[in-house]
Short mmCIF file of C-alpha atoms in Angstrom, two decimals:
data_model
loop_
_atom_site.label_atom_id
_atom_site.label_comp_id
_atom_site.label_asym_id
_atom_site.label_seq_id
_atom_site.Cartn_x
_atom_site.Cartn_y
_atom_site.Cartn_z
CA MET K 675 29.68 -9.04 16.97
CA LEU K 676 29.10 -9.66 13.38
CA GLU K 677 31.17 -12.41 11.40
CA SER K 678 31.60 -12.86 7.78
CA ARG K 679 33.58 -15.76 5.78
CA LEU K 680 33.95 -17.24 2.66
CA PRO K 681 32.39 -20.55 2.48
CA ARG K 682 34.78 -23.27 3.19
CA VAL K 683 35.13 -25.53 0.31
CA TYR K 684 37.12 -21.64 -0.75
CA THR K 685 39.02 -21.35 2.71
CA ASP K 686 40.36 -24.95 3.58
CA HIS K 687 41.61 -24.94 0.07
CA PRO K 688 45.38 -25.54 0.71
CA ILE K 689 46.44 -23.12 -1.69
CA MET K 690 44.32 -20.62 0.22
CA GLN K 691 45.85 -21.46 3.60
CA GLN K 692 49.71 -21.05 1.86
CA LEU K 693 48.48 -17.58 0.79
CA GLN K 694 47.55 -16.89 4.00
CA ALA K 695 50.89 -17.86 5.41
CA LEU K 696 52.88 -15.99 2.86
CA ALA K 697 50.91 -12.73 3.05
CA GLU K 698 52.35 -12.04 5.97
CA VAL K 699 55.99 -12.53 4.93
CA GLU K 700 57.76 -9.09 4.46
CA LEU K 701 60.37 -10.48 1.80
CA PHE K 702 57.32 -10.03 -0.32
CA HIS K 703 56.26 -6.77 0.39
CA ASP K 704 56.98 -5.18 -2.78
CA CYS K 705 54.01 -1.95 -2.93
CA SER K 706 52.40 -0.06 -1.11
CA LEU K 707 48.94 0.81 -0.64
CA THR K 708 47.73 4.75 0.73
CA PHE K 709 44.35 5.32 1.85
CA ARG K 710 43.11 8.44 1.99
CA VAL K 711 40.65 8.06 4.78
CA ASN K 712 42.54 8.20 8.09
CA ASP K 713 45.83 8.19 6.51
CA GLY K 714 46.41 4.39 6.45
CA LYS K 715 49.00 2.55 4.65
CA LEU K 716 49.24 -0.80 3.66
CA ARG K 717 52.59 -2.90 2.63
CA SER K 718 51.60 -5.71 0.47
CA SER K 719 52.89 -7.81 -2.43
CA VAL K 720 51.69 -7.04 -5.76
CA PHE K 721 51.40 -10.73 -6.61
CA LEU K 722 48.75 -11.27 -3.90
CA LEU K 723 47.03 -7.99 -4.51
CA SER K 724 47.06 -8.98 -8.54
CA LEU K 725 45.33 -12.13 -7.74
CA CYS K 726 42.47 -11.48 -5.34
CA SER K 727 41.73 -8.02 -7.82
CA PRO K 728 41.69 -7.69 -11.30
CA VAL K 729 41.53 -3.79 -10.51
CA LEU K 730 44.78 -3.69 -8.45
CA TYR K 731 46.18 -5.87 -11.34
CA LYS K 732 45.57 -3.39 -13.99
CA LEU K 733 46.69 -0.63 -11.72
CA LEU K 734 49.98 -2.13 -10.48
CA CYS K 735 51.15 -4.15 -13.36
CA GLY K 736 49.23 -1.91 -16.54
CA GLN K 737 50.49 1.46 -18.15
CA PHE K 738 50.29 3.36 -15.45
CA LYS K 739 52.82 5.78 -13.10
CA GLU K 740 51.69 3.18 -10.13
CA THR K 741 53.46 -0.01 -11.92
CA GLU K 742 56.95 1.74 -11.85
CA SER K 743 56.72 3.50 -8.19
CA ARG K 744 54.47 0.12 -6.79
CA GLU K 745 52.95 2.98 -4.87
CA ALA K 746 48.94 3.62 -5.17
CA CYS K 747 46.60 6.31 -3.61
CA ILE K 748 43.00 4.76 -2.69
CA GLU K 749 40.64 7.94 -2.63
CA GLU K 750 37.43 7.45 -0.36
CA MET K 751 38.45 4.36 1.60
CA SER K 752 39.82 3.11 4.78
CA ARG K 753 42.96 1.08 4.96
CA GLU K 754 40.25 -1.17 7.68
CA ALA K 755 37.88 -1.77 5.23
CA PHE K 756 40.19 -2.71 2.37
CA GLU K 757 42.22 -4.99 4.87
CA GLY K 758 38.92 -6.68 6.14
CA ALA K 759 37.84 -7.49 2.22
CA LEU K 760 41.44 -9.01 1.84
CA ARG K 761 41.41 -11.08 4.82
CA LEU K 762 38.18 -12.15 3.66
CA TRP K 763 39.76 -12.94 0.13
CA LEU K 764 42.49 -15.49 1.93
CA GLY K 765 39.84 -16.82 3.69
CA GLU K 766 39.95 -15.96 7.41
CA ALA K 767 37.00 -14.90 9.31
CA VAL K 768 36.48 -11.22 9.66
CA SER K 769 34.49 -10.14 12.69
CA VAL K 770 33.11 -6.56 13.06
CA SER K 771 30.90 -4.64 15.43
CA SER K 772 27.64 -2.76 13.30
CA VAL K 773 26.53 -3.52 9.85
CA ASP K 774 28.11 -0.14 8.62
CA GLU K 775 31.41 -1.72 8.86
CA LEU K 776 30.25 -4.78 7.05
CA VAL K 777 28.77 -2.62 4.08
CA GLU K 778 32.18 -0.64 4.12
CA ILE K 779 34.04 -3.97 3.81
CA GLY K 780 31.71 -4.56 0.68
CA ARG K 781 31.87 -1.66 -0.58
CA ALA K 782 35.53 -2.38 -1.19
CA ALA K 783 34.97 -5.81 -2.47
CA ASP K 784 32.80 -4.35 -5.01
CA ARG K 785 34.95 -1.90 -5.83
CA PHE K 786 38.14 -3.83 -6.10
CA GLY K 787 36.04 -6.55 -8.31
CA MET K 788 36.18 -9.44 -5.65
CA LEU K 789 33.37 -10.80 -6.31
CA ARG K 790 33.07 -13.84 -3.90
CA VAL K 791 34.11 -11.46 -0.99
CA CYS K 792 31.05 -9.31 -1.55
CA GLU K 793 28.91 -11.92 -1.97
CA ALA K 794 29.89 -13.06 1.43
CA VAL K 795 29.45 -10.30 3.03
CA GLN K 796 25.82 -9.33 1.60
CA ASP K 797 25.13 -12.74 2.79
CA ALA K 798 26.45 -11.99 6.50
CA ILE K 799 24.55 -8.91 6.29
CA CYS K 800 20.99 -10.89 5.51
CA ALA K 801 21.61 -13.23 8.16
CA GLN K 802 22.33 -10.44 11.04
CA LEU K 803 19.04 -8.85 9.27
CA ASN K 804 17.19 -12.25 10.18
CA LYS K 805 18.22 -12.00 13.51
CA ASP K 806 17.25 -8.44 14.28
CA TRP K 807 15.60 -6.41 12.04
CA ARG K 808 16.04 -3.33 13.69
CA VAL K 809 19.27 -2.87 11.74
CA CYS K 810 17.23 -2.33 8.64
CA VAL K 811 17.58 0.99 8.34
CA ASP K 812 21.19 1.29 9.18
CA THR K 813 21.78 -1.38 6.03
CA LEU K 814 19.68 0.72 3.89
CA ASN K 815 21.59 4.31 4.58
CA CYS K 816 24.90 2.02 4.11
CA CYS K 817 23.90 0.43 0.92
CA ASP K 818 22.91 3.70 -0.73
CA GLY K 819 24.67 4.27 -3.87
CA SER K 820 26.59 0.91 -3.65
CA ALA K 821 26.07 -2.40 -5.67
CA LEU K 822 25.43 -4.16 -2.15
CA GLU K 823 21.94 -4.77 -4.27
CA LYS K 824 21.11 -7.83 -2.82
CA ALA K 825 21.61 -6.65 1.16
CA ALA K 826 19.92 -3.71 0.32
CA ALA K 827 16.90 -5.43 -1.12
CA HIS K 828 16.45 -7.98 2.24
CA ALA K 829 16.47 -4.66 4.32
CA ARG K 830 13.58 -3.38 2.27
CA LYS K 831 11.44 -6.23 2.40
CA ILE K 832 12.39 -6.29 6.16
CA ALA K 833 11.58 -2.59 6.80
CA VAL K 834 8.10 -3.42 4.69
CA ASP K 835 7.31 -6.54 6.82
CA CYS K 836 8.32 -4.39 10.11
CA PHE K 837 6.95 -1.38 9.06
CA ASP K 838 4.33 -0.58 12.13
CA ALA K 839 7.04 -1.35 14.68
CA LEU K 840 9.67 0.67 12.36
CA CYS K 841 7.36 3.71 12.54
CA ALA K 842 7.06 3.34 16.27
CA SER K 843 10.73 3.47 17.18
CA GLU K 844 11.26 6.84 14.61
CA ARG K 845 14.18 4.99 12.84
CA LEU K 846 12.34 5.65 9.31
CA CYS K 847 12.87 9.52 9.49
CA GLU K 848 16.90 8.70 9.09
CA LEU K 849 15.74 7.09 5.66
CA SER K 850 16.71 9.26 2.41
CA ALA K 851 13.85 9.83 0.43
CA LYS K 852 14.52 7.46 -2.39
CA GLU K 853 14.34 4.46 0.49
CA LEU K 854 11.35 5.76 1.85
CA CYS K 855 9.63 6.14 -1.63
CA ALA K 856 10.55 2.87 -2.26
CA LEU K 857 9.00 1.34 0.94
CA LEU K 858 5.94 3.47 0.28
CA ASP K 859 5.48 2.57 -3.21
CA ASN K 860 5.71 -1.47 -2.04
CA ASP K 861 2.19 -2.96 -2.02
CA GLU K 862 2.85 -5.83 0.29
CA LEU K 863 3.50 -2.66 2.92
CA CYS K 864 2.70 -3.91 6.89
CA VAL K 865 0.32 -0.46 8.27
CA ASP K 866 -2.58 -1.18 10.10
CA LYS K 867 -3.98 2.66 9.19
CA GLU K 868 -2.95 5.06 6.34
CA GLU K 869 -2.88 7.53 8.88
CA GLU K 870 0.46 6.06 10.03
CA VAL K 871 2.04 6.55 6.83
CA LEU K 872 0.79 10.13 6.75
CA GLU K 873 2.13 11.12 10.33
CA LEU K 874 5.56 9.48 9.41
CA VAL K 875 6.05 11.68 6.00
CA ALA K 876 4.90 14.32 8.37
CA ARG K 877 7.85 13.78 10.79
CA TRP K 878 10.51 12.96 8.14
CA CYS K 879 9.72 16.61 6.76
CA ASN K 880 9.76 18.12 9.77
CA VAL K 881 13.14 16.71 10.75
CA ARG K 882 14.52 18.45 7.14
CA GLY K 883 13.03 21.38 7.67
CA ASP K 884 9.33 21.47 5.19
CA GLY K 885 10.52 18.44 3.40
CA GLY K 886 10.64 20.74 -0.04
CA ASP K 887 10.27 18.53 -3.55
CA ASP K 888 10.77 15.22 -1.65
CA GLY K 889 8.22 15.88 0.68
CA VAL K 890 5.92 16.90 -1.95
CA ARG K 891 6.84 13.93 -3.39
CA LEU K 892 6.49 11.27 -0.51
CA VAL K 893 2.97 12.85 0.19
CA GLY K 894 2.06 11.86 -3.12
CA MET K 895 2.14 8.55 -2.81
CA VAL K 896 0.11 8.35 0.62
CA ARG K 897 -3.25 6.97 0.02
CA PHE K 898 -5.52 9.82 0.83
CA GLY K 899 -8.48 7.96 0.22
CA VAL K 900 -8.63 5.25 2.81
CA MET K 901 -8.03 8.01 5.60
CA GLY K 902 -11.16 9.31 7.24
CA ARG K 903 -12.50 12.54 6.10
CA ASP K 904 -12.53 14.21 9.94
CA TYR K 905 -8.72 13.52 10.16
CA LEU K 906 -7.99 14.69 6.79
CA GLU K 907 -10.17 17.98 7.44
CA GLY K 908 -8.73 18.53 10.85
CA ARG K 909 -5.28 17.05 11.91
CA ALA K 910 -3.83 16.11 8.73
CA CYS K 911 -2.92 19.39 7.24
CA GLY K 912 -1.80 20.69 10.56
CA LEU K 913 1.16 18.24 10.40
CA PHE K 914 2.99 20.07 7.52
CA ARG K 915 4.25 23.09 6.16
CA GLY K 916 5.37 25.23 3.21
CA ALA K 917 5.08 23.29 -0.14
CA VAL K 918 4.36 20.01 1.33
CA ARG K 919 0.92 21.93 2.95
CA GLU K 920 -0.27 22.88 0.35
CA ALA K 921 0.33 19.70 -1.50
CA VAL K 922 -1.49 17.89 1.07
CA GLU K 923 -4.63 20.68 0.95
CA ALA K 924 -4.60 19.44 -2.60
CA ARG K 925 -5.26 16.15 -1.98
CA VAL K 926 -7.69 16.58 0.80
CA ARG K 927 -10.33 19.14 -1.22
#
Protein backbone atom coordinates (compact mmCIF):
# COMPACT_ATOMS: atom_id res chain seq x y z
CA MET A 1 0.00 0.00 0.00
CA LEU A 2 1.14 3.55 -0.78
CA GLU A 3 0.37 6.33 1.66
CA SER A 4 0.22 10.09 1.21
CA ARG A 5 -0.49 12.85 3.68
CA LEU A 6 0.18 16.56 4.16
CA PRO A 7 2.93 17.77 6.55
CA ARG A 8 2.10 17.55 10.26
CA VAL A 9 2.37 21.31 10.69
CA TYR A 10 -0.77 21.42 8.53
CA THR A 11 -2.61 18.25 9.59
CA ASP A 12 -2.14 18.79 13.35
CA HIS A 13 -3.60 22.31 13.33
CA PRO A 14 -6.72 22.47 15.54
CA ILE A 15 -8.78 24.05 12.78
CA MET A 16 -8.04 21.16 10.41
CA GLN A 17 -8.95 18.64 13.07
CA GLN A 18 -12.26 20.42 13.62
CA LEU A 19 -12.94 20.52 9.86
CA GLN A 20 -12.39 16.76 9.69
CA ALA A 21 -15.11 16.25 12.27
CA LEU A 22 -17.55 18.72 10.73
CA ALA A 23 -17.07 17.34 7.20
CA GLU A 24 -19.03 14.23 8.20
CA VAL A 25 -22.00 16.10 9.69
CA GLU A 26 -24.92 15.64 7.26
CA LEU A 27 -26.62 18.80 8.52
CA PHE A 28 -23.99 20.83 6.65
CA HIS A 29 -24.27 18.85 3.40
CA ASP A 30 -25.94 21.49 1.24
CA CYS A 31 -24.52 20.63 -2.20
CA SER A 32 -24.01 17.64 -4.45
CA LEU A 33 -21.24 16.69 -6.87
CA THR A 34 -21.87 14.09 -9.58
CA PHE A 35 -18.85 12.46 -11.18
CA ARG A 36 -19.31 11.21 -14.74
CA VAL A 37 -16.75 8.45 -14.28
CA ASN A 38 -18.61 5.54 -12.65
CA ASP A 39 -21.59 7.84 -11.91
CA GLY A 40 -20.34 8.58 -8.42
CA LYS A 41 -22.11 11.13 -6.20
CA LEU A 42 -20.83 13.09 -3.24
CA ARG A 43 -22.79 15.20 -0.76
CA SER A 44 -20.76 17.89 0.94
CA SER A 45 -20.70 21.48 2.16
CA VAL A 46 -20.39 24.50 -0.13
CA PHE A 47 -18.37 26.21 2.59
CA LEU A 48 -15.97 23.28 2.94
CA LEU A 49 -15.51 22.80 -0.81
CA SER A 50 -14.98 26.56 -1.25
CA LEU A 51 -12.26 26.48 1.39
CA CYS A 52 -10.37 23.62 -0.23
CA SER A 53 -10.75 24.65 -3.88
CA PRO A 54 -10.84 28.08 -5.55
CA VAL A 55 -12.27 26.36 -8.62
CA LEU A 56 -15.23 24.90 -6.72
CA TYR A 57 -15.72 28.22 -4.95
CA LYS A 58 -16.23 29.98 -8.30
CA LEU A 59 -18.43 27.14 -9.56
CA LEU A 60 -20.69 26.93 -6.52
CA CYS A 61 -20.67 30.57 -5.43
CA GLY A 62 -20.24 32.45 -8.71
CA GLN A 63 -22.54 33.41 -11.57
CA PHE A 64 -23.23 29.89 -12.76
CA LYS A 65 -26.31 27.67 -12.83
CA GLU A 66 -24.62 25.42 -10.25
CA THR A 67 -24.73 28.30 -7.75
CA GLU A 68 -28.52 28.22 -7.58
CA SER A 69 -29.02 24.46 -7.80
CA ARG A 70 -26.07 23.60 -5.54
CA GLU A 71 -25.39 20.68 -7.88
CA ALA A 72 -22.39 20.26 -10.16
CA CYS A 73 -21.39 17.61 -12.70
CA ILE A 74 -17.68 16.81 -12.82
CA GLU A 75 -16.48 15.40 -16.13
CA GLU A 76 -13.62 12.93 -16.60
CA MET A 77 -13.02 12.27 -12.93
CA SER A 78 -14.04 9.60 -10.45
CA ARG A 79 -15.52 10.24 -7.04
CA GLU A 80 -12.70 8.17 -5.53
CA ALA A 81 -10.00 10.45 -6.96
CA PHE A 82 -11.71 13.62 -5.76
CA GLU A 83 -12.48 12.15 -2.33
CA GLY A 84 -8.84 11.17 -1.99
CA ALA A 85 -7.78 14.74 -2.70
CA LEU A 86 -10.41 16.13 -0.33
CA ARG A 87 -9.39 13.78 2.47
CA LEU A 88 -5.76 14.77 2.05
CA TRP A 89 -6.73 18.43 2.20
CA LEU A 90 -8.63 17.71 5.43
CA GLY A 91 -5.43 16.33 6.92
CA GLU A 92 -6.15 12.62 6.68
CA ALA A 93 -3.65 9.99 5.53
CA VAL A 94 -4.77 8.35 2.30
CA SER A 95 -3.66 4.82 1.35
CA VAL A 96 -3.92 3.41 -2.17
CA SER A 97 -2.76 0.22 -3.83
CA SER A 98 -0.94 1.65 -6.85
CA VAL A 99 0.89 4.65 -8.27
CA ASP A 100 -1.94 5.00 -10.81
CA GLU A 101 -4.40 5.80 -8.02
CA LEU A 102 -2.02 8.34 -6.49
CA VAL A 103 -1.64 10.05 -9.85
CA GLU A 104 -5.43 10.24 -10.27
CA ILE A 105 -5.69 11.92 -6.87
CA GLY A 106 -2.93 14.32 -7.91
CA ARG A 107 -4.74 15.11 -11.15
CA ALA A 108 -7.91 15.89 -9.17
CA ALA A 109 -5.99 18.14 -6.80
CA ASP A 110 -4.34 19.99 -9.66
CA ARG A 111 -7.61 20.43 -11.55
CA PHE A 112 -9.28 22.00 -8.53
CA GLY A 113 -6.35 24.14 -7.43
CA MET A 114 -5.53 22.16 -4.27
CA LEU A 115 -1.83 22.99 -4.44
CA ARG A 116 -0.69 21.53 -1.10
CA VAL A 117 -2.41 18.26 -1.92
CA CYS A 118 -0.83 18.12 -5.38
CA GLU A 119 2.61 18.65 -3.83
CA ALA A 120 2.04 15.96 -1.17
CA VAL A 121 0.91 13.44 -3.78
CA GLN A 122 4.01 14.07 -5.89
CA ASP A 123 6.24 13.66 -2.83
CA ALA A 124 4.59 10.29 -2.15
CA ILE A 125 5.11 9.20 -5.76
CA CYS A 126 8.79 10.22 -5.64
CA ALA A 127 9.26 8.31 -2.38
CA GLN A 128 7.79 5.19 -3.97
CA LEU A 129 10.04 5.59 -7.01
CA ASN A 130 13.06 5.66 -4.68
CA LYS A 131 11.89 2.37 -3.16
CA ASP A 132 10.94 0.61 -6.42
CA TRP A 133 12.41 1.85 -9.70
CA ARG A 134 10.12 -0.50 -11.64
CA VAL A 135 7.13 1.81 -11.18
CA CYS A 136 8.79 4.59 -13.20
CA VAL A 137 7.10 3.48 -16.43
CA ASP A 138 3.66 3.42 -14.79
CA THR A 139 4.36 6.86 -13.35
CA LEU A 140 5.37 8.35 -16.70
CA ASN A 141 2.37 6.87 -18.47
CA CYS A 142 -0.07 8.08 -15.80
CA CYS A 143 1.47 11.55 -15.47
CA ASP A 144 1.46 12.15 -19.24
CA GLY A 145 -0.65 15.23 -19.96
CA SER A 146 -0.90 16.23 -16.30
CA ALA A 147 0.71 18.99 -14.25
CA LEU A 148 2.51 16.49 -12.00
CA GLU A 149 5.85 17.45 -13.50
CA LYS A 150 7.88 16.97 -10.31
CA ALA A 151 6.85 13.31 -10.15
CA ALA A 152 7.31 12.83 -13.91
CA ALA A 153 10.79 14.39 -13.84
CA HIS A 154 11.86 12.08 -11.00
CA ALA A 155 10.46 9.07 -12.87
CA ARG A 156 12.46 10.07 -15.97
CA LYS A 157 15.64 10.30 -13.91
CA ILE A 158 15.03 6.84 -12.45
CA ALA A 159 14.32 5.46 -15.94
CA VAL A 160 17.53 6.98 -17.29
CA ASP A 161 19.58 5.53 -14.42
CA CYS A 162 17.97 2.07 -14.75
CA PHE A 163 17.69 2.02 -18.54
CA ASP A 164 19.50 -1.31 -19.04
CA ALA A 165 17.27 -3.10 -16.53
CA LEU A 166 14.13 -1.56 -18.03
CA CYS A 167 15.15 -2.68 -21.52
CA ALA A 168 15.45 -6.24 -20.25
CA SER A 169 11.98 -6.09 -18.70
CA GLU A 170 10.28 -4.84 -21.88
CA ARG A 171 8.48 -2.19 -19.84
CA LEU A 172 9.83 0.69 -21.94
CA CYS A 173 7.73 -0.53 -24.88
CA GLU A 174 4.70 0.70 -22.93
CA LEU A 175 5.87 4.33 -22.99
CA SER A 176 4.45 6.96 -25.31
CA ALA A 177 6.66 8.17 -28.15
CA LYS A 178 7.07 11.52 -26.39
CA GLU A 179 8.34 9.96 -23.16
CA LEU A 180 10.64 7.49 -24.92
CA CYS A 181 12.10 10.35 -26.98
CA ALA A 182 12.74 12.27 -23.76
CA LEU A 183 14.71 9.31 -22.38
CA LEU A 184 16.74 8.72 -25.53
CA ASP A 185 17.57 12.42 -25.74
CA ASN A 186 19.09 12.44 -22.26
CA ASP A 187 22.90 12.71 -22.27
CA GLU A 188 23.07 10.76 -18.99
CA LEU A 189 21.32 7.68 -20.39
CA CYS A 190 22.91 4.58 -18.84
CA VAL A 191 23.31 1.89 -21.49
CA ASP A 192 26.16 -0.56 -22.15
CA LYS A 193 25.70 -0.74 -25.93
CA GLU A 194 23.86 1.49 -28.36
CA GLU A 195 22.64 -1.66 -30.07
CA GLU A 196 20.37 -2.16 -27.07
CA VAL A 197 18.74 1.19 -27.79
CA LEU A 198 18.10 0.30 -31.42
CA GLU A 199 16.67 -3.08 -30.43
CA LEU A 200 14.36 -1.35 -27.96
CA VAL A 201 13.14 1.06 -30.64
CA ALA A 202 12.48 -1.93 -32.91
CA ARG A 203 10.39 -3.68 -30.26
CA TRP A 204 8.51 -0.44 -29.55
CA CYS A 205 7.74 -0.05 -33.28
CA ASN A 206 6.66 -3.68 -33.72
CA VAL A 207 4.19 -3.38 -30.84
CA ARG A 208 2.54 -0.57 -32.81
CA GLY A 209 2.62 -2.16 -36.27
CA ASP A 210 5.61 -0.55 -37.93
CA GLY A 211 6.06 2.53 -35.73
CA GLY A 212 5.09 5.11 -38.36
CA ASP A 213 6.31 8.69 -38.00
CA ASP A 214 7.05 8.23 -34.30
CA GLY A 215 9.27 5.26 -35.13
CA VAL A 216 11.20 7.34 -37.68
CA ARG A 217 11.68 10.05 -35.05
CA LEU A 218 12.93 7.54 -32.49
CA VAL A 219 15.36 5.96 -34.95
CA GLY A 220 16.73 9.44 -35.58
CA MET A 221 17.75 9.66 -31.91
CA VAL A 222 19.86 6.48 -31.96
CA ARG A 223 23.64 6.97 -32.24
CA PHE A 224 24.43 4.84 -35.29
CA GLY A 225 28.04 6.01 -35.34
CA VAL A 226 29.00 4.05 -32.22
CA MET A 227 27.60 0.72 -33.43
CA GLY A 228 29.61 -1.92 -35.26
CA ARG A 229 29.45 -1.99 -39.04
CA ASP A 230 28.74 -5.73 -39.18
CA TYR A 231 25.73 -5.29 -36.90
CA LEU A 232 24.37 -2.35 -38.86
CA GLU A 233 24.71 -4.02 -42.26
CA GLY A 234 23.51 -7.39 -40.98
CA ARG A 235 20.87 -7.39 -38.26
CA ALA A 236 19.86 -3.75 -37.85
CA CYS A 237 17.75 -3.19 -40.98
CA GLY A 238 15.91 -6.49 -40.56
CA LEU A 239 14.49 -5.32 -37.23
CA PHE A 240 12.15 -2.82 -38.86
CA ARG A 241 9.39 -2.52 -41.43
CA GLY A 242 7.98 0.14 -43.69
CA ALA A 243 9.07 3.76 -43.41
CA VAL A 244 11.10 3.09 -40.28
CA ARG A 245 13.19 0.48 -42.11
CA GLU A 246 13.83 2.98 -44.88
CA ALA A 247 15.00 5.48 -42.27
CA VAL A 248 17.37 2.90 -40.75
CA GLU A 249 18.76 1.94 -44.15
CA ALA A 250 19.41 5.60 -44.89
CA ARG A 251 21.34 5.95 -41.63
CA VAL A 252 23.37 2.81 -42.31
CA ARG A 253 24.46 3.93 -45.77
